[in-house]
């Protein structure tokens, strides 16, 4: 999530991430069923975290879902342009 041209308030970014998680949770509860999988090349890719541009925040998000048990989890961490921790949250469902 990159926000340009706006003041990066950490609480606003956390609230946006929570709203996106809620939207995702509601979609899971609906009768909308699809099977999604990552391309096989994505599973072997190593990516190093890089700091965002000066005065920006970076929100890294990850989620996992097990189709058969309908269990999963969601988490995010927000860091500033110095790599300092700003906020984080993890939720199991």
C-alpha positions as a printed NumPy array, in Angstrom:
array([[  0.   ,   0.   ,   0.   ],
       [  1.681,   3.218,  -1.117],
       [  0.056,   6.548,  -0.399],
       [  1.447,   9.483,  -2.345],
       [  0.462,  13.111,  -1.937],
       [ -1.111,  12.575,   1.481],
       [  0.246,  12.868,   5.008],
       [  1.042,   9.279,   6.083],
       [ -0.72 ,   8.986,   9.443],
       [  0.041,   5.527,  10.897],
       [ -3.418,   5.127,  12.415],
       [ -5.082,   5.825,   9.056],
       [ -2.985,   3.14 ,   7.384],
       [ -3.803,   0.637,  10.133],
       [ -7.512,   1.461,   9.827],
       [ -7.352,   0.983,   6.048],
       [ -5.655,  -2.412,   6.468],
       [ -8.309,  -3.442,   9.019],
       [-11.102,  -2.352,   6.645],
       [ -9.566,  -4.405,   3.844],
       [ -9.364,  -7.421,   6.154],
       [-13.03 ,  -6.99 ,   7.12 ],
       [-14.008,  -6.826,   3.448],
       [-12.044, -10.025,   2.828],
       [-13.712, -11.751,   5.813],
       [-17.183, -10.839,   4.553],
       [-16.318, -12.254,   1.132],
       [-15.288, -15.537,   2.774],
       [-18.667, -15.815,   4.472],
       [-20.558, -15.409,   1.204],
       [-21.382, -18.216,  -1.185],
       [-18.667, -16.962,  -3.53 ],
       [-16.202, -19.857,  -3.831],
       [-13.114, -19.799,  -5.998],
       [ -9.821, -21.551,  -5.794],
       [ -6.832, -19.25 ,  -5.943],
       [ -3.223, -20.352,  -6.059],
       [  0.041, -18.538,  -6.51 ],
       [  2.025, -19.245,  -9.657],
       [  4.63 , -21.942,  -9.   ],
       [  7.507, -19.525,  -9.698],
       [  6.243, -17.206,  -6.938],
       [  6.673, -19.935,  -4.329],
       [ 10.452, -20.118,  -4.904],
       [ 11.102, -16.397,  -5.123],
       [ 13.206, -14.754,  -2.384],
       [ 12.537, -11.055,  -1.901],
       [ 14.386,  -8.865,   0.589],
       [ 12.431,  -6.154,   2.375],
       [ 13.336,  -2.629,   1.294],
       [ 12.566,   0.583,   3.152],
       [  9.996,   2.898,   1.554],
       [ 10.9  ,   6.307,   0.215],
       [ 11.601,   9.107,   2.69 ],
       [  8.513,  10.172,   4.725],
       [  6.441,   7.208,   3.47 ],
       [  5.191,   4.179,   5.354],
       [  5.206,   0.626,   4.062],
       [  2.51 ,  -1.858,   5.027],
       [  3.441,  -5.479,   4.342],
       [  0.517,  -7.886,   4.38 ],
       [  0.293, -11.672,   4.293],
       [ -2.593, -14.092,   4.532],
       [ -3.148, -17.817,   4.412],
       [ -6.283, -19.87 ,   3.867],
       [ -7.017, -23.59 ,   4.132],
       [ -9.964, -24.424,   1.882],
       [-11.01 , -27.688,   3.593],
       [-11.022, -26.446,   7.19 ],
       [-12.045, -22.869,   6.267],
       [ -9.36 , -21.639,   8.679],
       [ -6.854, -18.976,   7.916],
       [ -4.959, -16.004,   9.114],
       [ -4.096, -12.458,   8.159],
       [ -1.349, -10.173,   9.34 ],
       [  0.377,  -6.924,   8.556],
       [  3.282,  -4.831,   9.753],
       [  3.822,  -1.113,   9.115],
       [  7.312,   0.418,   9.083],
       [  8.573,   3.922,   8.339],
       [ 11.262,   5.057,   5.903],
       [ 13.961,   4.3  ,   8.501],
       [ 12.697,   0.728,   8.879],
       [ 11.295,   1.477,  12.342],
       [  8.245,  -0.446,  13.549],
       [  4.985,   1.566,  13.505],
       [  2.178,  -0.983,  13.942],
       [  1.279,  -4.635,  13.402],
       [ -1.643,  -7.015,  13.754],
       [ -2.303, -10.711,  13.218],
       [ -5.732, -12.358,  13.143],
       [ -6.704, -16.027,  12.909],
       [-10.114, -17.007,  11.62 ]])
